[in-house]
XYZ file of N, CA and C in Angstrom:
642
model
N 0.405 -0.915 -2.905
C 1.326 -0.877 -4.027
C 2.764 -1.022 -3.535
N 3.016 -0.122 -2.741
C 4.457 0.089 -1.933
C 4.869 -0.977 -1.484
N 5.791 -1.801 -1.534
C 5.695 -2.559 -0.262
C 5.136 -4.187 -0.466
N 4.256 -3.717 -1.321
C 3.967 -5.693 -1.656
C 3.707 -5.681 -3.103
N 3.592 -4.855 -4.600
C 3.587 -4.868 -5.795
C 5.192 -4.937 -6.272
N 5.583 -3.397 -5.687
C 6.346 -2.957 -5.572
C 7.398 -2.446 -5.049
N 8.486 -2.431 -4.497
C 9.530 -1.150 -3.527
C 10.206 -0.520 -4.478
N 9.764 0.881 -3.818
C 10.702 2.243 -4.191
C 11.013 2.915 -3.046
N 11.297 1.584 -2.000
C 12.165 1.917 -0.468
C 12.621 3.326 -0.980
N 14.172 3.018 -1.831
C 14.773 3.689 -1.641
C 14.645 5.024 -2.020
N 13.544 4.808 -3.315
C 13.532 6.992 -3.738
C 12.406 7.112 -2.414
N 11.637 6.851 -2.187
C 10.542 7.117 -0.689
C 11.416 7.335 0.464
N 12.555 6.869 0.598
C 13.452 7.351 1.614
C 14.201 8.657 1.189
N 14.667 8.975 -0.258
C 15.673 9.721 -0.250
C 14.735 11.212 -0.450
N 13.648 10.803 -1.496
C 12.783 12.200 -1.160
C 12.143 12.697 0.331
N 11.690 11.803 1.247
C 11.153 12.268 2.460
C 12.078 12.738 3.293
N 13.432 12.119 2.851
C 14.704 12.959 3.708
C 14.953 14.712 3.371
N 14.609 14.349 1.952
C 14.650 15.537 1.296
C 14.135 16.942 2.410
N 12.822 16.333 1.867
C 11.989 17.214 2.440
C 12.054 17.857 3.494
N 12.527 16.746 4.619
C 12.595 17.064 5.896
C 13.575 17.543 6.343
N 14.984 18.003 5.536
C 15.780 18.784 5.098
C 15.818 20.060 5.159
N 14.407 20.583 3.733
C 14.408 21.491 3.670
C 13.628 21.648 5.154
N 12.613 21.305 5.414
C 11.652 21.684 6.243
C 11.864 22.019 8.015
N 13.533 21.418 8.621
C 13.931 21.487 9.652
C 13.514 20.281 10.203
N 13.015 19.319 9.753
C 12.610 18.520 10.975
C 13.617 16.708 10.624
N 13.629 15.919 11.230
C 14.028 15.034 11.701
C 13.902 14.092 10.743
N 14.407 13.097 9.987
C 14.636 12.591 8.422
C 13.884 10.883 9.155
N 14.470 10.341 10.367
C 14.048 9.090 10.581
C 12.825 9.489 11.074
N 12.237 10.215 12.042
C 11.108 10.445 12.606
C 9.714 11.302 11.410
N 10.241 11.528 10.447
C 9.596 12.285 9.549
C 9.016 10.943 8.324
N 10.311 9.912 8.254
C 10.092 8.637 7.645
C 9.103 7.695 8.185
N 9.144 7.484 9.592
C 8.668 6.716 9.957
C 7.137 6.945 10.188
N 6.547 7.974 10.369
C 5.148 8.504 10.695
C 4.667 8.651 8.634
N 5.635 8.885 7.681
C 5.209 8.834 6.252
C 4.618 7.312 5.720
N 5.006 6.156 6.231
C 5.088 5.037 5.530
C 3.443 4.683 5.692
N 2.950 4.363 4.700
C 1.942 3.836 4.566
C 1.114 4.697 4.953
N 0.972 6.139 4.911
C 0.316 7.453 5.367
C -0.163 8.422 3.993
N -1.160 8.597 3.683
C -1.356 10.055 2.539
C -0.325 11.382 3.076
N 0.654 11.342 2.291
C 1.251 12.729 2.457
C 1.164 13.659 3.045
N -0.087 13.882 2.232
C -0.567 14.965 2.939
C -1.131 15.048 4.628
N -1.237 14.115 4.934
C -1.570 13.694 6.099
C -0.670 13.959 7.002
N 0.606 13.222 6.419
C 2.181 13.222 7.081
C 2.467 14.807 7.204
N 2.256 15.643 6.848
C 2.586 17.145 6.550
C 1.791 17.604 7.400
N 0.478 17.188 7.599
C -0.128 17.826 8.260
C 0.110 17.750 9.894
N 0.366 16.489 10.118
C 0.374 15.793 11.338
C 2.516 16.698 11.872
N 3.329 16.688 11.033
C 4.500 17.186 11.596
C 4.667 18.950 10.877
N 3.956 19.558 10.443
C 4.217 20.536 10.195
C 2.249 21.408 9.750
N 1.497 21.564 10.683
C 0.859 21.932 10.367
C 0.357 23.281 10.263
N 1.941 24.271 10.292
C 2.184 25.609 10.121
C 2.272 25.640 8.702
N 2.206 25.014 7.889
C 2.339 24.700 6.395
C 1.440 24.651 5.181
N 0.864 25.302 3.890
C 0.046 24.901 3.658
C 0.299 23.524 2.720
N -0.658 22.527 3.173
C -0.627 20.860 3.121
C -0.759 20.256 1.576
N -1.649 21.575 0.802
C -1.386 21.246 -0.357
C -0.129 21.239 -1.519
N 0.251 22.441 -0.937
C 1.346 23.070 -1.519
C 2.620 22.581 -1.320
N 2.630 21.770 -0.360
C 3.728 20.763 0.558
C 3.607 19.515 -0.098
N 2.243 19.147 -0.569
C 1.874 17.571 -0.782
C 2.729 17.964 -2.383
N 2.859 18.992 -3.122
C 3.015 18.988 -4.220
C 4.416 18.816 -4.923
N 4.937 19.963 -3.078
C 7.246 19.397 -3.640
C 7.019 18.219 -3.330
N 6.426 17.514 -2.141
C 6.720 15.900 -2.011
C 7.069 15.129 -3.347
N 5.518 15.627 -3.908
C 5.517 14.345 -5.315
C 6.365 14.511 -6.197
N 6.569 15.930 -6.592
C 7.339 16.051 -7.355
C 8.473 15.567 -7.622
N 8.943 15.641 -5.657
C 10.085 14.972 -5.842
C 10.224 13.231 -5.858
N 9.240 13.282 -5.483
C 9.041 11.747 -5.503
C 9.090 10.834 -6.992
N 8.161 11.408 -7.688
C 8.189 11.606 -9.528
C 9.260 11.384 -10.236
N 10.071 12.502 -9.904
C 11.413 12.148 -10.098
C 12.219 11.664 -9.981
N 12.230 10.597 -9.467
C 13.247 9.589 -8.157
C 12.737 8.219 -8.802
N 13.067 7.858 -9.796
C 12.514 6.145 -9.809
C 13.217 4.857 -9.941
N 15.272 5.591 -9.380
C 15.614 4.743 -9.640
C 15.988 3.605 -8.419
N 15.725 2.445 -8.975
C 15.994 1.284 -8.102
C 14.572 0.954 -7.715
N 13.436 1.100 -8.387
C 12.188 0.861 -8.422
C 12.447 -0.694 -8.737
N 11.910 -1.679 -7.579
C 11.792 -3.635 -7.943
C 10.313 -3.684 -8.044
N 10.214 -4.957 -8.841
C 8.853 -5.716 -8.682
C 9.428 -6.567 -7.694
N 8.714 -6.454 -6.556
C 8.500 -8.015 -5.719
C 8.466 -9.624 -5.971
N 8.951 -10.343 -5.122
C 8.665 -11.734 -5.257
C 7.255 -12.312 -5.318
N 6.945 -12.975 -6.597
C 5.655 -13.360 -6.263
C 4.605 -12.827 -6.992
N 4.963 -11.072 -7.360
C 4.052 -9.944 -7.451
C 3.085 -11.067 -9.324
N 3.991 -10.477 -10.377
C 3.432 -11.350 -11.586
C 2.626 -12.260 -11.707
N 3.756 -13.561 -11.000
C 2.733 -15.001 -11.189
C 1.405 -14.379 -10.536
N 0.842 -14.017 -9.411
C -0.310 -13.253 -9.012
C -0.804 -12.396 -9.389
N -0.606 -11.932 -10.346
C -1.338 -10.923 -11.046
C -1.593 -11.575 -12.420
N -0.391 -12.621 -12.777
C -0.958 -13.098 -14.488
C -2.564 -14.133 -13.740
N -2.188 -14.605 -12.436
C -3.395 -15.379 -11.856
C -4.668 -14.776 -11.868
N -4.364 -13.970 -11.234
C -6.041 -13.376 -11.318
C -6.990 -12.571 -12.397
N -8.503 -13.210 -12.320
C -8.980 -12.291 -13.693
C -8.702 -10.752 -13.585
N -9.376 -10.532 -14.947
C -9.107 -8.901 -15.153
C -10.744 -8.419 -14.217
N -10.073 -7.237 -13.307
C -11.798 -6.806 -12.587
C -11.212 -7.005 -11.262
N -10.748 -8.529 -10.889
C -10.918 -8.896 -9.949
C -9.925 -8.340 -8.991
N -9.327 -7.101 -9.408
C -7.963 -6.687 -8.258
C -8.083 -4.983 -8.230
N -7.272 -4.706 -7.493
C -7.275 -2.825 -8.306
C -6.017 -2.828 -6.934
N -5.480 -0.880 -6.932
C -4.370 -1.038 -6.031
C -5.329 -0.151 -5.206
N -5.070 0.155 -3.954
C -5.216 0.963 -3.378
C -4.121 1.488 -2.381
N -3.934 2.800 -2.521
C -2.351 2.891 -2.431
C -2.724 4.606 -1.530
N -2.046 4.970 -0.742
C -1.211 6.182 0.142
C -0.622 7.307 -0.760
N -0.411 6.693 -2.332
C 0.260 7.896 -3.079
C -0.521 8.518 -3.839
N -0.458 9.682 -4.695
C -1.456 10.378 -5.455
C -1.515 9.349 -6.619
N -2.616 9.701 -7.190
C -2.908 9.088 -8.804
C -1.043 8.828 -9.324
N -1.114 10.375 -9.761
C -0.003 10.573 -10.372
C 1.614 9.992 -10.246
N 1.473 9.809 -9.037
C 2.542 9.348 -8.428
C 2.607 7.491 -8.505
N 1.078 7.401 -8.144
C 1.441 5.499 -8.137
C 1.249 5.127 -9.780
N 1.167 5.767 -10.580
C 0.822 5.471 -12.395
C 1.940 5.474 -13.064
N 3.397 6.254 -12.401
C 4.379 6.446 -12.546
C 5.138 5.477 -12.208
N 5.269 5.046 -10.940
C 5.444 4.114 -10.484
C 5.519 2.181 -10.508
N 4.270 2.496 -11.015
C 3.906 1.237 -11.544
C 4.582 1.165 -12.782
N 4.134 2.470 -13.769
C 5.101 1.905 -15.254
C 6.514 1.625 -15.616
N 7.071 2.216 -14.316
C 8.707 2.412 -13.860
C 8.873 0.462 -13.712
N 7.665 -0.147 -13.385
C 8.362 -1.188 -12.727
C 7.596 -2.353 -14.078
N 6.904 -2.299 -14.832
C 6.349 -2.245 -15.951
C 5.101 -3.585 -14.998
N 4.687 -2.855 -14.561
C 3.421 -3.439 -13.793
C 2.085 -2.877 -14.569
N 1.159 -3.156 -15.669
C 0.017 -3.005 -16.310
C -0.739 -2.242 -14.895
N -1.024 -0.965 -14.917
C -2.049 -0.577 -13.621
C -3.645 -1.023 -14.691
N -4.232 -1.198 -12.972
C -5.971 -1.012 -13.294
C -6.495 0.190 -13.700
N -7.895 -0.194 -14.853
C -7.989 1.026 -15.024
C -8.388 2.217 -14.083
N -8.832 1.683 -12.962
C -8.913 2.600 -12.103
C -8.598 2.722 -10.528
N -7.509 3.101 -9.762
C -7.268 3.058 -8.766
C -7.968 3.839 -7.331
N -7.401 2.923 -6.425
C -8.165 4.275 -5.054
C -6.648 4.477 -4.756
N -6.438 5.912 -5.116
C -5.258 6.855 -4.349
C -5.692 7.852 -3.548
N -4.648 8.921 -3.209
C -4.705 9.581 -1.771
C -5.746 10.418 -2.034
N -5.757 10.715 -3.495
C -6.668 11.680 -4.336
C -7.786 11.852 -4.014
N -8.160 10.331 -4.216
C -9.644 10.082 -4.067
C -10.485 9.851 -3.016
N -10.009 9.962 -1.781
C -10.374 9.833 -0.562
C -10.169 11.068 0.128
N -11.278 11.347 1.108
C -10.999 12.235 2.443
C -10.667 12.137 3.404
N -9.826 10.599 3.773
C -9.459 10.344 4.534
C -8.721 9.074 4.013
N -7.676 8.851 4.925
C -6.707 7.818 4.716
C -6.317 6.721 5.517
N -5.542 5.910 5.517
C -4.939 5.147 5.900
C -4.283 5.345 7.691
N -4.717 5.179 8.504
C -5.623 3.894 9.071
C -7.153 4.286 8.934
N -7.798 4.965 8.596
C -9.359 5.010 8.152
C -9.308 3.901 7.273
N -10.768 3.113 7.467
C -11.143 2.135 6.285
C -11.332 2.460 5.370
N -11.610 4.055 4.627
C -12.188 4.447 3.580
C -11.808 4.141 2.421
N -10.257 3.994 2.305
C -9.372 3.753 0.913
C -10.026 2.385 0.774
N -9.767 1.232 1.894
C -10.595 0.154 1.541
C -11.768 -0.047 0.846
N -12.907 0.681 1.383
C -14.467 0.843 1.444
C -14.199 1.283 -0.012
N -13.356 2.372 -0.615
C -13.825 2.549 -1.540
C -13.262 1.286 -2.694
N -12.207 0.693 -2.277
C -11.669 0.015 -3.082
C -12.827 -1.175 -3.224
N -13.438 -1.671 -2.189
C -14.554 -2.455 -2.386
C -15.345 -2.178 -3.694
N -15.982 -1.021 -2.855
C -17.473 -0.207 -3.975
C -16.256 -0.191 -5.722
N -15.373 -0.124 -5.260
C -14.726 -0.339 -7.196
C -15.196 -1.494 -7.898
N -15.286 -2.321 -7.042
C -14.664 -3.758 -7.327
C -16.266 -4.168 -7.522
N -16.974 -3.696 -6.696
C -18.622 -4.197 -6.947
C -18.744 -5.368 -6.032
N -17.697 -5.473 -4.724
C -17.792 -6.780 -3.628
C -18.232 -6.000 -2.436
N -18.744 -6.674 -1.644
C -18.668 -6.474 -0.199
C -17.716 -6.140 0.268
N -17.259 -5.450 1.506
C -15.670 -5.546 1.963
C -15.062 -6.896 2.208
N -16.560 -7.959 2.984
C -15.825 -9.032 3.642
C -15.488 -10.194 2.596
N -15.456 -10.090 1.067
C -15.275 -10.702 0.436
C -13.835 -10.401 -0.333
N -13.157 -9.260 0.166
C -11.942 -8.680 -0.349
C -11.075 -9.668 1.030
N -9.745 -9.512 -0.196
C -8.509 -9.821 0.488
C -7.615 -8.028 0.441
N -7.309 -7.778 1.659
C -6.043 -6.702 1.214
C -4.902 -7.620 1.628
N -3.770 -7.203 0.990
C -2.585 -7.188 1.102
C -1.522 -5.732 1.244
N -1.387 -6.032 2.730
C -0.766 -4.602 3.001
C 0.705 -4.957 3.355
N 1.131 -4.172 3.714
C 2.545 -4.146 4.366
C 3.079 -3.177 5.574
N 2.348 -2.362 5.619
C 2.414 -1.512 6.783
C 0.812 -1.196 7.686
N 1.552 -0.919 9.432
C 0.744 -0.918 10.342
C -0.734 -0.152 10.037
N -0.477 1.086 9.405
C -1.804 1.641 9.335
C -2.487 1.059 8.371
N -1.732 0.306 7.319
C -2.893 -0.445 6.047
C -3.458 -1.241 6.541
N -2.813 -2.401 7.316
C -3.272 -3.247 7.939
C -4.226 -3.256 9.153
N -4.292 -1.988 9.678
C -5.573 -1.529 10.522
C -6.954 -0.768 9.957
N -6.560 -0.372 8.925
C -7.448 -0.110 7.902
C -8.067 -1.134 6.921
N -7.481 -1.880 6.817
C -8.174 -3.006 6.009
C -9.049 -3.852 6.842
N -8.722 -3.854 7.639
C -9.280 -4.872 9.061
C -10.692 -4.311 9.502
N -10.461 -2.501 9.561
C -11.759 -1.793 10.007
C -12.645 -1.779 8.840
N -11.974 -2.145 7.444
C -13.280 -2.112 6.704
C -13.934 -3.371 6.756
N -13.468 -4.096 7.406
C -14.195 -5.895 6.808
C -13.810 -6.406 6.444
N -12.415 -6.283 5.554
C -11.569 -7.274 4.827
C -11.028 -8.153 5.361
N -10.395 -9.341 5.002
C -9.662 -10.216 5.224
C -8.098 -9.864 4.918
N -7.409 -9.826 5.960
C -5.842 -8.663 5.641
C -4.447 -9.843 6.045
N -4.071 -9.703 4.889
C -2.599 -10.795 4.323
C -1.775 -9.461 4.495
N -0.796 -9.672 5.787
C 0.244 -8.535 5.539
C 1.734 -9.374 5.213
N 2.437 -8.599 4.422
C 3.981 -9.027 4.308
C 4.996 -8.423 5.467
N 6.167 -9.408 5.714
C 6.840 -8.459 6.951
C 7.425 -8.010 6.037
N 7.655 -7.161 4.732
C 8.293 -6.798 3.826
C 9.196 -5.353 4.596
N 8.691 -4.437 5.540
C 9.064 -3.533 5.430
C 8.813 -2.916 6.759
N 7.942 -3.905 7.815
C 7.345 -3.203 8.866
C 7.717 -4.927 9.921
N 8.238 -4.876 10.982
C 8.372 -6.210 11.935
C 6.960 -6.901 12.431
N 6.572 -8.110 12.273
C 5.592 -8.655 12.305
C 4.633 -7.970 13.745
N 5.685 -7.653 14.961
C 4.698 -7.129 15.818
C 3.765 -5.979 15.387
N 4.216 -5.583 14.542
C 3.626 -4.106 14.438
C 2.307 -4.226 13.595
N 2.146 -5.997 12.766
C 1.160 -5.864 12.347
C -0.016 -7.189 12.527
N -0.214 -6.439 13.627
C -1.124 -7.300 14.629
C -2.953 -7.034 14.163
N -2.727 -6.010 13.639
C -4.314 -5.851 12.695
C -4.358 -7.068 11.672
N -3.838 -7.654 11.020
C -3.633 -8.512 9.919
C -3.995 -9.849 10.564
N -4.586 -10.635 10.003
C -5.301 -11.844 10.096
C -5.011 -12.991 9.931
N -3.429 -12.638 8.667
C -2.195 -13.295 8.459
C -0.815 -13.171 7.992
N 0.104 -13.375 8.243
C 1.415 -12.900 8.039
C 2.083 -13.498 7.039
N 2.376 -13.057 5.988
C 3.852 -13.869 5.206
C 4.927 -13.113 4.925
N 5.796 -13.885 4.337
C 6.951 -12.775 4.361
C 6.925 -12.054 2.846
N 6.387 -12.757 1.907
C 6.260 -11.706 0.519
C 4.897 -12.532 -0.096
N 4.554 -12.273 -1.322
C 3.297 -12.635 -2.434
C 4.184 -14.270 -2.879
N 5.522 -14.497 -2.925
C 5.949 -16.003 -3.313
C 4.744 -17.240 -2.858
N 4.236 -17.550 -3.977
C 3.522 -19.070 -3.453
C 2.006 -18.877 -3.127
N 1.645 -17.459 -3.125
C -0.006 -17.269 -3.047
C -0.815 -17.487 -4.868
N -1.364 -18.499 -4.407
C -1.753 -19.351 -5.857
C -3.522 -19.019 -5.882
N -4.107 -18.806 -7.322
C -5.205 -18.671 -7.155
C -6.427 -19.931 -7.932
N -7.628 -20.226 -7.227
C -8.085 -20.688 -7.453
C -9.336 -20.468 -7.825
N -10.202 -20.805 -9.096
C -11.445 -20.559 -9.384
C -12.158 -22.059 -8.345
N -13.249 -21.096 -7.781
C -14.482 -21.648 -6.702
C -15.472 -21.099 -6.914
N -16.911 -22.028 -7.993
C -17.805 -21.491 -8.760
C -17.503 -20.047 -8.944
N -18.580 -18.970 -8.703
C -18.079 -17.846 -9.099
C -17.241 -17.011 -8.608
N -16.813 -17.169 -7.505
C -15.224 -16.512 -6.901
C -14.357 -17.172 -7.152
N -13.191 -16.977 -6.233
C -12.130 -17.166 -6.023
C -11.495 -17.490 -4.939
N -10.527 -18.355 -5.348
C -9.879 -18.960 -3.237
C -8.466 -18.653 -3.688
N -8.264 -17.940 -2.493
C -6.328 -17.896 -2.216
C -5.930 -18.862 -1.462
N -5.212 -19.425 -1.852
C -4.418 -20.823 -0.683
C -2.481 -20.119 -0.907
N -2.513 -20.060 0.452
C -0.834 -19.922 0.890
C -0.265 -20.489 2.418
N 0.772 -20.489 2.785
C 1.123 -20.784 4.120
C 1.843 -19.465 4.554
N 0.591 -19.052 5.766
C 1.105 -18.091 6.571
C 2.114 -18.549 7.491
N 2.971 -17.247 7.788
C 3.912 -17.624 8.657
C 3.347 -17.953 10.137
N 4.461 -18.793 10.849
C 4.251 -18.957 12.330
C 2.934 -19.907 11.948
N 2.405 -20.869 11.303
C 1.608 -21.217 10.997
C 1.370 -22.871 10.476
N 1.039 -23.781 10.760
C 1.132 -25.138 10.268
C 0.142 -25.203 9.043
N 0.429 -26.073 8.626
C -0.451 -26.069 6.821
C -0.524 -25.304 6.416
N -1.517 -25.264 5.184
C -2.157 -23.951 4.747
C -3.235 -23.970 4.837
N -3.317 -22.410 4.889
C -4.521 -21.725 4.629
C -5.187 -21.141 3.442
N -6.384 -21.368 3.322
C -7.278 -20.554 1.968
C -8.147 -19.519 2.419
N -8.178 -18.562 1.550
C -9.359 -17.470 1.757
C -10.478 -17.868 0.800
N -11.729 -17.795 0.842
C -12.800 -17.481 -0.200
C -13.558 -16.812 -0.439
């Protein structure tokens, strides 16, 4: 969602500063281990004198509250008016609550049903958010495309089977060396009906012609 639907860079920066504020610890180093991480995860991993739920809960809150300067991305629409209804869902690092908010902030129609931090026991770099985003969808993994934007999505999408389109939207291309292909945003990824699927054709970066997924 973060990152290639959407950026809310800036409230995701100003609440995790927040936090790490109140909490004593370090605002860039507290940012940088959050991005593309379940919260709660992030809490657990720099403060695990804490209880993780109760922590995951000022996060959102404050996060909730923060929606201004929420963008839709380049690209994001035309790709979404493209594809059928069924054929997408988000799977996202933030709670239910938090990415439903989010999305309507940016007036992005959500699916009816998402994989958030909620719904998983594990996160991002685990394949599971994937795996489950599959079993939503009623595909195989290796028939999914993710589109991530950060290092741990993009190693997580990869361990489930997917085929992984990362954007350098937010993370420097070295870092996302799990990904299978690079662009710089969703601009120009066009969709195509191929009997009963679907083919993505775009030009990855560092890359001659294009390429299609099917």
């Amino acid at each position: 969602m973060d990152g290639i639907l959407i950026s809310s860079l800036a409230g995701v920066e100003r609440s995790w500063h927040a936090w790490a504020r109140m909490r004593g610890l370090d605002a860039v180093e507290t940012l940088r281990l959050a991005h593309g991480r379940r919260a709660i995860e992030t809490v657990a991993l720099l403060r695990p004198d804490l209880d993780s739920e109760a922590e995951l809960k000022v996060i959102e809150d404050l996060e909730v509250a923060d929606n201004e300067g929420i963008t839709v991305l380049p690209g994001v629409r035309e790709l979404l008016a493209a594809l059928p209804p069924g054929a997408w869902t988000v799977v996202t690092s933030a709670t239910e609550r938090l990415a439903r908010v989010r999305l309507a902030a940016a007036g992005i129609p959500a699916p009816r049903q998402l994989v958030t931090a909620d719904r998983v026991a594990r996160g991002k770099p685990h394949p599971e958010p994937f795996l489950t985003g599959a079993a939503l969808l009623g595909l195989p993994p290796e028939t999914c495309v993710v589109f991530e934007d950060s290092e741990s999505g993009a190693m997580a999408g990869r361990a489930a089977g997917c085929t992984v389109v990362a954007t350098t939207f937010s993370h420097p291309a070295e870092s996302l060396r799990a990904a299978h292909y690079l662009v710089r945003d969703l601009t120009g990824v066009s969709v195509m009906r191929e009997g009963d699927g679907l083919a993505l054709r775009f030009v990855p970066l560092a890359r001659s012609g294009q390429s299609e997924i099917r």
